Tab-separated table of C-alpha atoms and ligand atoms in Angstrom:
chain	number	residue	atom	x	y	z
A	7	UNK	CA	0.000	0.000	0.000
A	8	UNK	CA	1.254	3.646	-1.093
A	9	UNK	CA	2.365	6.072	1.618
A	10	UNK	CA	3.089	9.183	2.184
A	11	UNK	CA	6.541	10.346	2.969
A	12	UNK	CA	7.015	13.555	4.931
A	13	UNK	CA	10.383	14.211	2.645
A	14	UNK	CA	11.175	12.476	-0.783
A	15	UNK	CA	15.269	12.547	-1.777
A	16	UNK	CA	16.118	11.153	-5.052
A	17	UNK	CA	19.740	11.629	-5.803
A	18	UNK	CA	22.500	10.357	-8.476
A	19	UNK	CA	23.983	8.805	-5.687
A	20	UNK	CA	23.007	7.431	-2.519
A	21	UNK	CA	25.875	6.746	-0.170
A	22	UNK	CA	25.960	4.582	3.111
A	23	UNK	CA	27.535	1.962	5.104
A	24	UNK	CA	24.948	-0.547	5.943
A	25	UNK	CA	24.283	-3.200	8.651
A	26	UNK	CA	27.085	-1.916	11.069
A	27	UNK	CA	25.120	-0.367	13.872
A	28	UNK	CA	25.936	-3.036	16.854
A	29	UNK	CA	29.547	-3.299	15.838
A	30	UNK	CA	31.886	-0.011	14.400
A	31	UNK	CA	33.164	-0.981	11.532
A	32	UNK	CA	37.194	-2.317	11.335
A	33	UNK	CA	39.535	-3.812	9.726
A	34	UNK	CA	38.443	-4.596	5.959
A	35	UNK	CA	34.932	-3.668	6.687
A	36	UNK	CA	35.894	-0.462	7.336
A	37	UNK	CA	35.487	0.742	4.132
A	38	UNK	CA	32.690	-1.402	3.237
A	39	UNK	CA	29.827	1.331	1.627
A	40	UNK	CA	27.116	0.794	-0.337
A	41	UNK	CA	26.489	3.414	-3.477
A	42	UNK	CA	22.978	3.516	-4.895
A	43	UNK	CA	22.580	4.681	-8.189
A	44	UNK	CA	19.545	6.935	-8.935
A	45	UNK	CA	18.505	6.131	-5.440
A	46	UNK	CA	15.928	7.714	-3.187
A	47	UNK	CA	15.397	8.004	0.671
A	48	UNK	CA	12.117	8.499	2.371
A	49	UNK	CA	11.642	10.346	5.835
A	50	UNK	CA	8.711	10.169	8.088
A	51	UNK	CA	8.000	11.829	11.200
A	52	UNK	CA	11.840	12.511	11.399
A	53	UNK	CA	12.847	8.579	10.633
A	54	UNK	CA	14.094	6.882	7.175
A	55	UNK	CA	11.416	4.782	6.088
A	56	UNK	CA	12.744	3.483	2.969
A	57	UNK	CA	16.250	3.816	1.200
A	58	UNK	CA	17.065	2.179	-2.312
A	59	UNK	CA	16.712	2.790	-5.950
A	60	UNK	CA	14.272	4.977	-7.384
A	61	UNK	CA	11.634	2.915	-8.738
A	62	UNK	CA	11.462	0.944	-4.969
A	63	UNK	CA	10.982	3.955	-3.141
A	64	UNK	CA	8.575	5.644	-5.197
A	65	UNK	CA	6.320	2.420	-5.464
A	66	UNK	CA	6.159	2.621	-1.350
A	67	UNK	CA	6.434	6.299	-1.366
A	68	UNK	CA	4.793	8.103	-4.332
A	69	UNK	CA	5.633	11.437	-5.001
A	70	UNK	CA	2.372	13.017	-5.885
A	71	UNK	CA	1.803	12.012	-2.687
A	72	UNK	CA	4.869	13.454	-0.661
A	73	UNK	CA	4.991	16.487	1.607
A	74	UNK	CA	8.337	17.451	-0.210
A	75	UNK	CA	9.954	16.121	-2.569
A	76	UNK	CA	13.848	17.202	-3.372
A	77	UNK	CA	15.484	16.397	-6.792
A	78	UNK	CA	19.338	15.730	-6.821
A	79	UNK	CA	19.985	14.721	-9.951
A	80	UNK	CA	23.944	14.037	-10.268
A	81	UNK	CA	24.407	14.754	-6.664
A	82	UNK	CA	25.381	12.823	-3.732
A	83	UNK	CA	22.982	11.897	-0.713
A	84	UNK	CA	25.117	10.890	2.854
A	85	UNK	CA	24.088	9.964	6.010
A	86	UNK	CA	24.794	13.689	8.307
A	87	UNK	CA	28.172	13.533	9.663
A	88	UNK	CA	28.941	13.193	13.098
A	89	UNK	CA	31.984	15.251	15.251
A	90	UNK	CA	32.824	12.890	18.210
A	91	UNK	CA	34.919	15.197	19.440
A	92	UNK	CA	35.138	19.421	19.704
A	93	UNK	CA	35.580	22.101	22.339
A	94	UNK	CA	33.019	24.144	20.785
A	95	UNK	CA	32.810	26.579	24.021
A	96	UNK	CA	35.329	29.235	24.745
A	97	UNK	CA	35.678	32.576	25.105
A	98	UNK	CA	38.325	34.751	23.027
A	99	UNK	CA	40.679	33.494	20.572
A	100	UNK	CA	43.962	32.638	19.741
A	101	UNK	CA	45.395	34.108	16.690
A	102	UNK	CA	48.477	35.335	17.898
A	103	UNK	CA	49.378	32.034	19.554
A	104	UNK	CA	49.039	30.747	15.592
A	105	UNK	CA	51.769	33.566	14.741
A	106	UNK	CA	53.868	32.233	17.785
A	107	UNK	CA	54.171	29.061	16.507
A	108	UNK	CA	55.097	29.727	12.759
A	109	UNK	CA	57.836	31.138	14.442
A	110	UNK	CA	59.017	28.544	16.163
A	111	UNK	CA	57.691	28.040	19.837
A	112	UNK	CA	56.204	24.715	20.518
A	113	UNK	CA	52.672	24.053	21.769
A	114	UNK	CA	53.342	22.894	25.089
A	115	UNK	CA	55.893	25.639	25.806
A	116	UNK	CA	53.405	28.166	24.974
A	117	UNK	CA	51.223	26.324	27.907
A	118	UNK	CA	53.791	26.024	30.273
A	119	UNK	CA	54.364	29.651	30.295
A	120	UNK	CA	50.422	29.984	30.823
A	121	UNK	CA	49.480	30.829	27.793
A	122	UNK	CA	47.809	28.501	25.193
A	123	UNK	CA	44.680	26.800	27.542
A	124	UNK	CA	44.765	28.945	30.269
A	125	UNK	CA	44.904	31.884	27.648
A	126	UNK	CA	41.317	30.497	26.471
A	127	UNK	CA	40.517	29.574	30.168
A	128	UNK	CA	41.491	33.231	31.247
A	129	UNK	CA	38.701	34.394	28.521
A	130	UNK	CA	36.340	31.800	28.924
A	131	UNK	CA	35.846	32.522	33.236
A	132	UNK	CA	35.117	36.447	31.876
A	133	UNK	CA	33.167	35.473	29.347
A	134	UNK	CA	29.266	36.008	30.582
A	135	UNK	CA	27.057	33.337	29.861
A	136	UNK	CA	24.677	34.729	27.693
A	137	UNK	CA	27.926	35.717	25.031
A	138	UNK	CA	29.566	32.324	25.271
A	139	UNK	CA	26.082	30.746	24.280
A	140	UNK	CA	25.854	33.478	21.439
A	141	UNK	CA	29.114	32.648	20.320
A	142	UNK	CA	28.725	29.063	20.636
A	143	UNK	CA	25.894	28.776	18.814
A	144	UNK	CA	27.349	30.619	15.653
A	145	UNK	CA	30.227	28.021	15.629
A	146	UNK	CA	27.471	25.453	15.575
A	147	UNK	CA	25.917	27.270	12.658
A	148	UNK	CA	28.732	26.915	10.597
A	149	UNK	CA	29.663	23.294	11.661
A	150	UNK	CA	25.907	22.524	10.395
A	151	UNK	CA	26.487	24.584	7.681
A	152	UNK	CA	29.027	21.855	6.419
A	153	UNK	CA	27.582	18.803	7.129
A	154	UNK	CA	27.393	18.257	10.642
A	155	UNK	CA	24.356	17.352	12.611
A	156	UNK	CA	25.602	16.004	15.629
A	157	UNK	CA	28.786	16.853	17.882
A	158	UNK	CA	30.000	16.102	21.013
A	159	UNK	CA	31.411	19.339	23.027
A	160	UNK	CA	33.333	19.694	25.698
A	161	UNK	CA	33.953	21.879	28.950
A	162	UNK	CA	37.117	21.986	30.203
A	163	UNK	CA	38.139	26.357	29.437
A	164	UNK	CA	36.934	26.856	33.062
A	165	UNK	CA	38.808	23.970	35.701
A	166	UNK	CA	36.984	25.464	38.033
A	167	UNK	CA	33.524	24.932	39.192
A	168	UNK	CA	31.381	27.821	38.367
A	169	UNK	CA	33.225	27.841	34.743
A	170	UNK	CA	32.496	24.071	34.116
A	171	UNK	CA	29.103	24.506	35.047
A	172	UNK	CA	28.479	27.611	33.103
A	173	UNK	CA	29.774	25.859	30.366
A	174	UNK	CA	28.175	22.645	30.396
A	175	UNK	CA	24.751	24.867	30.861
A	176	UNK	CA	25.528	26.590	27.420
A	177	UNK	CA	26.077	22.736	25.944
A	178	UNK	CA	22.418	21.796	27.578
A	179	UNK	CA	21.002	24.809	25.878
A	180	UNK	CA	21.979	24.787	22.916
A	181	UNK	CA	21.202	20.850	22.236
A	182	UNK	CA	17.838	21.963	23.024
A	183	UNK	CA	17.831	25.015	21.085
A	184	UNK	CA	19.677	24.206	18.101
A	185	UNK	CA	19.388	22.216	15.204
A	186	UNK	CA	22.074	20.234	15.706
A	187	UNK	CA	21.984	17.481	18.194
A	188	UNK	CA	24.579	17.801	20.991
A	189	UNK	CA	26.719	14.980	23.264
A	190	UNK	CA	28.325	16.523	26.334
A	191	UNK	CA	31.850	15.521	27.970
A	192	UNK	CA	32.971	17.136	31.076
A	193	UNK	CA	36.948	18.039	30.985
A	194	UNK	CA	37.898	19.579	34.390
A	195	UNK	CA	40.908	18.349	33.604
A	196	UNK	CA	42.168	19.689	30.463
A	197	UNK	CA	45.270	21.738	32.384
A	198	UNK	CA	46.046	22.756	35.836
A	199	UNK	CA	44.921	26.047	36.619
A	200	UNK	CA	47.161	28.614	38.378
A	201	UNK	CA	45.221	28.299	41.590
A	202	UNK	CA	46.813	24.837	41.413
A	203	UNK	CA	50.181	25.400	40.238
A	204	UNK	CA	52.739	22.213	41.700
A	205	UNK	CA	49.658	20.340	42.675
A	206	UNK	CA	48.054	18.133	40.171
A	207	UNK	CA	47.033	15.773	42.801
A	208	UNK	CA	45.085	18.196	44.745
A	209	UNK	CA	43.584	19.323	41.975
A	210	UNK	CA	42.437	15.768	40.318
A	211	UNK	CA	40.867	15.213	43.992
A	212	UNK	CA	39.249	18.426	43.195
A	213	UNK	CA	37.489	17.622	40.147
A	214	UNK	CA	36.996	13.690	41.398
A	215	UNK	CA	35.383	14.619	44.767
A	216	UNK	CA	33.682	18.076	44.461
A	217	UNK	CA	32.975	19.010	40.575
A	218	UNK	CA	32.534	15.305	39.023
A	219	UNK	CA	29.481	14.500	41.650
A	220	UNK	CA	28.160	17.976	40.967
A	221	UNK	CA	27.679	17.830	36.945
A	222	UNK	CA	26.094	13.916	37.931
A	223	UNK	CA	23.747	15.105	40.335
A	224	UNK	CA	22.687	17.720	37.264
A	225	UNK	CA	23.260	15.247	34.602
A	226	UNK	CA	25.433	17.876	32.542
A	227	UNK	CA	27.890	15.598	31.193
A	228	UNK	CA	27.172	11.515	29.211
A	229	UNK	CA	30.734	11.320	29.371
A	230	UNK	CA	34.161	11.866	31.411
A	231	UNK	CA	38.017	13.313	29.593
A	232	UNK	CA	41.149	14.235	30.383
A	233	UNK	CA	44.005	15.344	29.208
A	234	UNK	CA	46.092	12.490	29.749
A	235	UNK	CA	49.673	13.631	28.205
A	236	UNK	CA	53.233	14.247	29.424
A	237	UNK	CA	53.262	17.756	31.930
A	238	UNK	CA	49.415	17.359	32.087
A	239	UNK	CA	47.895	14.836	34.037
A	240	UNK	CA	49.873	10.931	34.312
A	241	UNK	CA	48.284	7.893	33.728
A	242	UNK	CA	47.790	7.256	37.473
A	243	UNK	CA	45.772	10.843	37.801
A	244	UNK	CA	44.326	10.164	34.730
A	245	UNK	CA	43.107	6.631	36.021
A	246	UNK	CA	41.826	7.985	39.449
A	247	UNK	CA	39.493	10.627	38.094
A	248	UNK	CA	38.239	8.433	35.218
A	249	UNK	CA	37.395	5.250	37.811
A	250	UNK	CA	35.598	7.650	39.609
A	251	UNK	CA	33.446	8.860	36.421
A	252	UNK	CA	32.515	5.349	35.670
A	253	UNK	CA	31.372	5.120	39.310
A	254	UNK	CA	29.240	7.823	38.690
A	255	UNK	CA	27.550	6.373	35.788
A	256	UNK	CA	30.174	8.477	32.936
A	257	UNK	CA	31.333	6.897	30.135
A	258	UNK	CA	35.255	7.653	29.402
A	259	UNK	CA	36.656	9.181	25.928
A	260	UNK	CA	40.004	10.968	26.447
A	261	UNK	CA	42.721	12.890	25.145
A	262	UNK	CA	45.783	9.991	24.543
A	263	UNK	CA	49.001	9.339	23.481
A	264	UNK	CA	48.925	12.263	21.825
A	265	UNK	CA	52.547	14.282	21.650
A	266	UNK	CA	54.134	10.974	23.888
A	267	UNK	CA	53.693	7.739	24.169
A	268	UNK	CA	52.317	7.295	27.996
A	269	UNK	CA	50.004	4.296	27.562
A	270	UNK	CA	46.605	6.077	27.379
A	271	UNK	CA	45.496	3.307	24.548
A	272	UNK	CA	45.943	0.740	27.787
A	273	UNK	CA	44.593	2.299	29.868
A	274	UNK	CA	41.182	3.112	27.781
A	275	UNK	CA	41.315	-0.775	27.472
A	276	UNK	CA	41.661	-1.271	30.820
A	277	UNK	CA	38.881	1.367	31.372
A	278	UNK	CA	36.303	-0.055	28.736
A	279	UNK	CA	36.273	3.468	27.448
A	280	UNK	CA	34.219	4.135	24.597
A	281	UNK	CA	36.965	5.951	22.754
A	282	UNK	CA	40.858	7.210	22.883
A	283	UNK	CA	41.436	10.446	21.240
A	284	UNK	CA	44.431	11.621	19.196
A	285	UNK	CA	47.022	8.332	19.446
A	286	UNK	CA	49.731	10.253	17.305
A	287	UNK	CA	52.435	8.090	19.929
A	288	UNK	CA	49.902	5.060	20.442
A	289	UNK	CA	52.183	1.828	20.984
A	290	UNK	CA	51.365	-1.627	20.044
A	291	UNK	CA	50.441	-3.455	22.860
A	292	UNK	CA	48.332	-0.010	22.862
A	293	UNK	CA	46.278	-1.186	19.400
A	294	UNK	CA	45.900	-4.691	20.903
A	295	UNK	CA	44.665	-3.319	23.745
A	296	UNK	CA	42.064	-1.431	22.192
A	297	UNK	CA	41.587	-3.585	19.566
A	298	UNK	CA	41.011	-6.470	22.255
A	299	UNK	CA	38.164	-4.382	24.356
A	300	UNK	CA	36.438	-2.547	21.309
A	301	UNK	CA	37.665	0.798	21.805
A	302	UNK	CA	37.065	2.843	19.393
A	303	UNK	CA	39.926	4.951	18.086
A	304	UNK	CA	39.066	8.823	17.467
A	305	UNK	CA	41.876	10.174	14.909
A	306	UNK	CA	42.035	13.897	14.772
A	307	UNK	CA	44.312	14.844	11.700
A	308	UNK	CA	43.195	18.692	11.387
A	309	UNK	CA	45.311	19.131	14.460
A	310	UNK	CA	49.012	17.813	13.838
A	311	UNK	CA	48.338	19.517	10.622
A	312	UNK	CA	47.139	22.964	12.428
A	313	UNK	CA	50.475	22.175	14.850
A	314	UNK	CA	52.750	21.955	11.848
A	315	UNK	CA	53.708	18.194	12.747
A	316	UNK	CA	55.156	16.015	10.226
A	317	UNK	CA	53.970	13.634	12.029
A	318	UNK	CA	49.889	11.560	12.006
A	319	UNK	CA	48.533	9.115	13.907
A	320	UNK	CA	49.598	5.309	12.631
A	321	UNK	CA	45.959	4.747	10.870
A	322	UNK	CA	46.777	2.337	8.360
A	323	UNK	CA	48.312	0.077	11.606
A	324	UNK	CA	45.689	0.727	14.112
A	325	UNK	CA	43.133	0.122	11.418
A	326	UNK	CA	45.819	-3.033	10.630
A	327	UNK	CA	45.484	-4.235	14.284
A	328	UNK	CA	41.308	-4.248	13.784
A	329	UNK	CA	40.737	-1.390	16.219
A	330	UNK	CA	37.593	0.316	14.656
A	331	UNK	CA	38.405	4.348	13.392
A	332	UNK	CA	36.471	7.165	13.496
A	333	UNK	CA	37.442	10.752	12.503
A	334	UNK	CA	36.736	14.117	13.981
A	335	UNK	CA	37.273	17.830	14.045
A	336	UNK	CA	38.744	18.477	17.528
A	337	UNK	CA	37.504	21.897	17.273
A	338	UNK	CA	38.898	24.354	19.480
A	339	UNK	CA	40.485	28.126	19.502
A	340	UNK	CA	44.312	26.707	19.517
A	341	UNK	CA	45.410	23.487	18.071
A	342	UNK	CA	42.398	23.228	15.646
A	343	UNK	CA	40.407	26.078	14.547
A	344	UNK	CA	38.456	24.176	11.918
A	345	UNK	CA	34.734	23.812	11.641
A	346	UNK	CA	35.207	21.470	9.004
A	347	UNK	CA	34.546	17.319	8.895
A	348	UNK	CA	34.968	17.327	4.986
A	349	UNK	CA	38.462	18.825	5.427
A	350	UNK	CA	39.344	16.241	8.718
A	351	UNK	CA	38.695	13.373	5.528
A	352	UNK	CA	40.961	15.183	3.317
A	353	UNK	CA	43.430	15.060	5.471
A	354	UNK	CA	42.453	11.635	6.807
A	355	UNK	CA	42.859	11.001	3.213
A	356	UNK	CA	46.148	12.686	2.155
A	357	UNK	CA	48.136	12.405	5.416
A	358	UNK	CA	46.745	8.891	7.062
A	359	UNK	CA	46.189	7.004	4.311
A	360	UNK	CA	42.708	6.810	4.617
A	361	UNK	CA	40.487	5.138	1.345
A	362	UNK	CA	37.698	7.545	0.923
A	363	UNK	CA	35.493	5.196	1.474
A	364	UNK	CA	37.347	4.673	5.508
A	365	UNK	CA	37.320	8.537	5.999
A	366	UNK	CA	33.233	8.476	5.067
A	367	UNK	CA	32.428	5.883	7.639
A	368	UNK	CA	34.982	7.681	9.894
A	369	UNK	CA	33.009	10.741	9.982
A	370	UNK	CA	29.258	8.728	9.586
A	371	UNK	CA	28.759	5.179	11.786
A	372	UNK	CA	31.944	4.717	13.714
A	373	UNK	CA	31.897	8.471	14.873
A	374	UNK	CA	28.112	7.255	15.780
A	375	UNK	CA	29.925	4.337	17.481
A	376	UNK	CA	32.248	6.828	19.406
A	377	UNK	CA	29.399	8.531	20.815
A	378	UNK	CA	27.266	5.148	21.355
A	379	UNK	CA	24.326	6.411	18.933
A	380	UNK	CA	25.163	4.034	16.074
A	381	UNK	CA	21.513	2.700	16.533
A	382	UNK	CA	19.825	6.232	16.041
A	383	UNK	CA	22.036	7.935	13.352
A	384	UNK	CA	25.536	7.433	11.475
A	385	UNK	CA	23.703	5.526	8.062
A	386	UNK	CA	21.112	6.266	5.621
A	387	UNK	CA	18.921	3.104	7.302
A	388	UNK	CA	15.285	2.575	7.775
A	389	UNK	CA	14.435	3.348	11.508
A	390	UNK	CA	17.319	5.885	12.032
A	391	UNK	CA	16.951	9.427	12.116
A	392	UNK	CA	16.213	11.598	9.047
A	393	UNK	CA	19.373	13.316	8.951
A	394	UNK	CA	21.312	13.581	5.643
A	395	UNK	CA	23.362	15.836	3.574
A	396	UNK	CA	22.517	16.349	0.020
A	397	UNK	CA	26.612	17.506	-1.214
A	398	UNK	CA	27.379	19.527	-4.523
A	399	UNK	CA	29.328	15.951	-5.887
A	400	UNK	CA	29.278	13.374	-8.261
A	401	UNK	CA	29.802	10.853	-5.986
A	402	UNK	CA	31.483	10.174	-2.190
A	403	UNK	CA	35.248	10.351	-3.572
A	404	UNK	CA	34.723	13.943	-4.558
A	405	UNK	CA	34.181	15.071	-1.327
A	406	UNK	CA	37.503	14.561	0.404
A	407	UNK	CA	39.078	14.892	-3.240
A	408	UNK	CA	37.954	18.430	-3.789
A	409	UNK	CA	38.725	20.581	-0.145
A	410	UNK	CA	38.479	23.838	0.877
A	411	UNK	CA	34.863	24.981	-0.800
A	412	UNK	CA	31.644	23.919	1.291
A	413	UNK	CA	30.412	21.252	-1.016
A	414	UNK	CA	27.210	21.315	1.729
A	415	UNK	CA	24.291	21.728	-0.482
A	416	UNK	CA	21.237	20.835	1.615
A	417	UNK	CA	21.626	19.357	5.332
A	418	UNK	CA	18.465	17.621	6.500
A	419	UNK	CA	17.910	17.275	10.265
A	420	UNK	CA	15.367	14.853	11.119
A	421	UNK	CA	13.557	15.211	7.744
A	422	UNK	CA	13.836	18.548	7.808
A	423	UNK	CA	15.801	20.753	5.679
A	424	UNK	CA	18.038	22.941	8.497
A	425	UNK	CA	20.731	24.537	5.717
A	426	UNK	CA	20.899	25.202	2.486
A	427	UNK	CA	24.458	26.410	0.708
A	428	UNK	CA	25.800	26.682	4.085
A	429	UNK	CA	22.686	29.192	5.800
A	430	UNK	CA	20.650	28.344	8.407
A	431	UNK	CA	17.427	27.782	8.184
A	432	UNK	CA	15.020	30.068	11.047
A	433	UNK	CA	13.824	28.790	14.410
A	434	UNK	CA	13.999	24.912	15.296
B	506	NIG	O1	42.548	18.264	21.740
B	506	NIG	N1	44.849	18.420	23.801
B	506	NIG	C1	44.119	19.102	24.506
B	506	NIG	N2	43.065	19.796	24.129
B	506	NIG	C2	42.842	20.300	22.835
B	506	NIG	C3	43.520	21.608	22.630
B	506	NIG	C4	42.830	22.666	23.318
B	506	NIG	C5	43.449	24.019	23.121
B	506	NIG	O2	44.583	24.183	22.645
B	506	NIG	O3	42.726	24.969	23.474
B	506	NIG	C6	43.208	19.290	21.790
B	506	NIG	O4	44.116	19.503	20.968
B	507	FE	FE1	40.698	17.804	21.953
């Protein structure tokens, strides 16, 4: 019997992986896709309800009969991509931290001197609320703008309380208020504030004893991070204020292995975390690790690039060792100012060694995975949620092939269409 479809998409090319939400996809499989030709994809009260060619869609679906009905003739349909990971909220910026290191300082230096974080932490505590939500939200714009329709955003430019909380409150509001759908970690512990200086510990018992229970008891935060990295917080730190997260009902993703190899990837075995972040310096028993307890590996290339490293994290042997990959942004103000997915799976591409096919699940179902939403979005499926991107492209491989223009024709958020040529739509 005919039906009718709230929104009717029939595109040159229909692009999705397919059958991989209880398991992220890895090793060979990760760059399984499936390409319809002339395919279509019906939505209905915000869910697919049919996906497939044409003439199958239309016989369920019929388009006299449809609500709306958008023609993409030589274009290509994707599920939305997904940012698992982004620090979204933060006051100021940090342009002349870029200049310092074309010239030559290092990252970390510029942090230990107190600038870097705690430059963005300094502007972030005197940033009033209502600004830092304004601001926010226009970075969400733009991420929607090119494709993405759900991120995960983190605190951690406050590591203090009334900072953490102000900032997981903007995160809270603007998952109900925007278009986009939002996944909050809490990060007390990105850096050790000043008011902590030669006391990590204290400061870990801090954020384990008197901030942690407090975003619970509000349920602020899904999930727990850290900064685990050399002159940051150890792997013991690291390990005392995640156990106590998972106590609390958090689910761990963190910052690892990132500029030295510590043993993060063990330790987010050891953890059951859902995902370890960065992995430039990830060892092997690290991959096995994480291969062996299904974490998923979150590969952030935009930022050794921003950082002017020569060097990427080992995808082609943590993909090798059958840990599942997913890419994302890792927006923030210093060591990744980029709004952009389609330009993370360029680089995923040209610098990892990424198929095209790998970076597009990367950014679709095993960034779902990453998050632990693979059953709701991440494919174009029947029974997940309506949101797609319609991209100026003949197909997938143009996408990371042709960077630096917003190929973003029409995003779709729940059946509805949200942007169009990168602008917003009005009102949710
Ligand atoms: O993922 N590594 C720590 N945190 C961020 C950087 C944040 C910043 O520089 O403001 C990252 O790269
Ligand atoms: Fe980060």
């Amino acid at each position: 019997m005919a039906e009718r479809a709230d929104l009717l998409i029939f595109a040159g090319k229909v692009v999705t992986s397919n059958g991989a939400s209880e398991k992220p996809l890895s090793g060979e499989k990760l760059s399984q896709i499936e390409v319809i030709s002339e395919g279509a994809v019906a939505v209905k009260d915000g869910k697919i309800v049919a996906v497939g060619p044409e003439k199958e869609v239309g016989e369920k679906f019929p388009q006299e009969q449809a609500r709306r009905v958008i023609e993409a003739p030589g274009k290509t349909l994707t599920p939305g991509l997904i940012d698992p990971h982004t620090h979204t909220v933060f006051g100021g910026s940090r342009e002349e931290e870029f200049a310092l290191r074309i010239s030559g300082v290092p990252y970390l230096e510029i942090l230990k001197k107190g600038g870097g974080i705690l430059d963005t932490v300094r502007a972030t505590r005197e940033t009033p609320y209502e600004a830092l939500l304004e601001k926010s939200r226009k970075h969400l714009d733009r991420m929607l703008g090119q494709g993405t329709t759900t991120a995960e955003v983190k605190s951690g430019y406050g590591l203090d309380l009334d900072t953490e909380m102000k900032m997981l409150q903007v995160i809270k509001q603007l998952d109900r208020e925007h278009f986009m759908d939002l996944e909050a970690t809490f990060l007390g512990a990105h850096a050790l504030p000043p008011e902590y200086r030669e006391r990590p510990d204290d400061f870990i018992d801090f954020m384990a004893e008197e901030v942690l229970p407090r975003v619970a008891e509000g349920k602020l935060a899904k999930n727990c991070d850290i900064f685990c990295e050399e002159g940051i917080f150890d792997i013991e730190q690291s390990r005392r204020l995640l156990r106590k997260a998972l106590e609390l009902g958090f689910e761990i993703r963190f910052h690892a292995d990132e500029m030295v190899s510590l043993g993060g990837a063990e330790l987010a075995a050891e953890l059951g975390a859902r995902s370890a972040d960065h992995l430039l310096k990830i060892s092997k028993e690290g991959m096995q690790a994480m291969s062996e307890k299904g974490v998923v590996a979150t590969l952030l290339p935009a930022t050794p690039f921003t950082l002017m490293k020569n060097e990427y994290a080992p995808a082609r042997e943590i993909i090798d060792s059958g840990v599942a990959v997913a890419l994302a942004s890792d927006f923030n103000p210093g060591s990744c100012p980029t709004h952009s997915l389609p330009l993370v799976m360029t680089l995923a591409c040209l610098q990892m060694k990424l198929t095209p096919e790998e970076a597009l699940n990367g950014v679709t179902i095993n960034a779902a995975h990453s998050l632990g939403r693979a059953q709701e979005i991440g494919s174009i499926e029947v029974g997940k949620q309506g949101d797609l991107v319609i991209w100026d492209a003949p197909n997938h491989r143009f996408l990371p092939y042709h960077y630096g223009s917003n190929l973003a024709e029409t995003v779709i958020k729940r059946g509805r269409v949200v942007a169009e040529s990168g602008r917003l739509k009005e009102g949710k």
